[in-house]
């Protein structure tokens, strides 16, 4: 395997295109300390580790994790271990997110019932006015 294959690099545009996000989003994660590209003058040079971190950040976002939660999980990663600690933490966060979503769903159902009842009262009042 040649050095180029071992150490692939990406421009900010490459990553933005690959993940269908803006370069501004990538710079935001960089400013937050989540990504640390090398620099060649003003040009950012991202490596495979940066790419994987970005992928994990975006996955965490889709799962409803905060940036701080994603950071915590990413920082737990240790390629020399079995990552059981990271996996337990991820599972815990998934369970917390699921519980929060279930509560939101219950709250939405209550609100829908209240809206239905309010609408029915309005319709009854209108029918009384019309008769």
Short mmCIF file of C-alpha atoms in Angstrom, two decimals:
data_model
loop_
_atom_site.label_atom_id
_atom_site.label_comp_id
_atom_site.label_asym_id
_atom_site.label_seq_id
_atom_site.Cartn_x
_atom_site.Cartn_y
_atom_site.Cartn_z
CA UNK A 1 0.00 0.00 0.00
CA UNK A 2 1.47 3.37 -0.94
CA UNK A 3 1.66 6.42 1.37
CA UNK A 4 -1.21 8.13 -0.45
CA UNK A 5 -3.58 5.26 0.32
CA UNK A 6 -2.48 5.18 3.97
CA UNK A 7 -2.90 8.92 4.49
CA UNK A 8 -5.81 10.10 2.39
CA UNK A 9 -6.66 13.76 2.78
CA UNK A 10 -9.79 15.75 2.07
CA UNK A 11 -10.54 19.38 1.43
CA UNK A 12 -13.40 21.09 3.22
CA UNK A 13 -15.31 21.01 -0.08
CA UNK A 14 -14.74 17.25 -0.41
CA UNK A 15 -16.27 16.60 3.00
CA UNK A 16 -19.12 19.07 2.48
CA UNK A 17 -20.02 17.33 -0.78
CA UNK A 18 -19.69 13.81 0.66
CA UNK A 19 -21.92 14.52 3.67
CA UNK A 20 -24.23 16.99 1.92
CA UNK A 21 -23.55 19.77 4.41
CA UNK A 22 -22.16 23.28 4.08
CA UNK A 23 -18.55 24.25 4.56
CA UNK A 24 -19.86 26.61 7.24
CA UNK A 25 -21.16 23.60 9.18
CA UNK A 26 -17.74 21.98 9.04
CA UNK A 27 -16.09 25.21 10.21
CA UNK A 28 -18.60 25.34 13.09
CA UNK A 29 -17.51 21.86 14.25
CA UNK A 30 -13.91 22.96 13.86
CA UNK A 31 -14.52 26.07 15.99
CA UNK A 32 -16.20 23.84 18.59
CA UNK A 33 -12.97 21.83 18.78
CA UNK A 34 -14.50 18.68 17.30
CA UNK A 35 -12.32 18.71 14.17
CA UNK A 36 -8.68 19.71 13.96
CA UNK A 37 -7.52 19.80 10.35
CA UNK A 38 -3.98 20.56 9.39
CA UNK A 39 -3.38 23.81 7.57
CA UNK A 40 -1.43 24.69 4.49
CA UNK A 41 -1.68 28.47 4.61
CA UNK A 42 -5.41 29.17 4.62
CA UNK A 43 -6.27 25.73 3.22
CA UNK A 44 -7.70 23.17 5.62
CA UNK A 45 -6.48 19.61 5.11
CA UNK A 46 -8.64 16.94 6.72
CA UNK A 47 -7.51 13.35 7.26
CA UNK A 48 -9.41 10.07 7.66
CA UNK A 49 -9.75 10.61 11.41
CA UNK A 50 -11.39 14.00 10.81
CA UNK A 51 -13.72 12.40 8.26
CA UNK A 52 -14.77 9.66 10.70
CA UNK A 53 -15.31 12.23 13.47
CA UNK A 54 -17.49 14.30 11.16
CA UNK A 55 -19.48 11.21 10.23
CA UNK A 56 -20.00 10.42 13.94
CA UNK A 57 -20.98 14.02 14.75
CA UNK A 58 -23.60 13.98 12.00
CA UNK A 59 -24.88 10.56 13.08
CA UNK A 60 -25.17 11.83 16.65
CA UNK A 61 -27.09 14.86 15.41
CA UNK A 62 -29.53 12.61 13.52
CA UNK A 63 -30.00 10.58 16.72
CA UNK A 64 -30.81 13.76 18.64
CA UNK A 65 -27.58 14.00 20.60
CA UNK A 66 -26.19 17.38 21.58
CA UNK A 67 -22.76 18.37 20.37
CA UNK A 68 -21.46 17.86 23.92
CA UNK A 69 -22.88 14.33 23.99
CA UNK A 70 -21.32 13.52 20.62
CA UNK A 71 -18.00 14.93 21.81
CA UNK A 72 -18.15 12.78 24.94
CA UNK A 73 -18.80 9.62 22.93
CA UNK A 74 -16.13 10.40 20.34
CA UNK A 75 -13.54 11.12 23.03
CA UNK A 76 -14.23 7.71 24.60
CA UNK A 77 -13.12 5.94 21.44
CA UNK A 78 -9.92 3.96 21.89
CA UNK A 79 -8.76 1.84 18.95
CA UNK A 80 -6.60 -0.22 21.33
CA UNK A 81 -9.55 -1.39 23.47
CA UNK A 82 -12.85 -3.15 22.96
CA UNK A 83 -14.65 0.18 23.52
CA UNK A 84 -17.14 -1.40 25.94
CA UNK A 85 -17.26 1.85 27.95
CA UNK A 86 -18.11 3.84 24.81
CA UNK A 87 -20.74 1.31 23.74
CA UNK A 88 -22.41 1.33 27.19
CA UNK A 89 -22.45 5.14 27.15
CA UNK A 90 -23.92 5.16 23.63
CA UNK A 91 -26.59 2.66 24.64
CA UNK A 92 -27.47 4.78 27.67
CA UNK A 93 -27.81 7.91 25.52
CA UNK A 94 -29.97 6.01 23.04
CA UNK A 95 -32.24 4.88 25.87
CA UNK A 96 -32.46 8.45 27.20
CA UNK A 97 -33.30 9.80 23.74
CA UNK A 98 -35.92 7.12 23.23
CA UNK A 99 -37.54 7.93 26.58
CA UNK A 100 -37.58 11.64 25.73
CA UNK A 101 -39.18 10.91 22.34
CA UNK A 102 -41.80 8.68 23.95
CA UNK A 103 -42.64 11.47 26.40
CA UNK A 104 -42.90 13.98 23.53
CA UNK A 105 -45.17 11.59 21.68
CA UNK A 106 -47.42 11.27 24.75
CA UNK A 107 -47.45 15.07 25.13
CA UNK A 108 -48.43 15.46 21.46
CA UNK A 109 -51.28 12.99 21.90
CA UNK A 110 -52.58 14.94 24.91
CA UNK A 111 -52.38 18.18 22.93
CA UNK A 112 -54.19 16.60 19.97
CA UNK A 113 -56.98 15.44 22.30
CA UNK A 114 -57.25 18.93 23.79
CA UNK A 115 -57.39 20.48 20.31
CA UNK A 116 -60.06 17.99 19.26
CA UNK A 117 -62.13 18.84 22.34
CA UNK A 118 -61.72 22.60 21.81
CA UNK A 119 -62.71 22.26 18.15
CA UNK A 120 -65.76 20.21 19.09
CA UNK A 121 -66.84 22.91 21.58
CA UNK A 122 -66.44 25.53 18.83
CA UNK A 123 -68.54 23.47 16.43
CA UNK A 124 -71.25 22.97 19.06
CA UNK A 125 -71.32 26.73 19.78
CA UNK A 126 -71.58 27.47 16.05
CA UNK A 127 -74.42 24.97 15.64
CA UNK A 128 -76.29 26.62 18.53
CA UNK A 129 -75.82 30.03 16.91
CA UNK A 130 -77.17 28.74 13.61
CA UNK A 131 -80.29 27.17 15.11
#
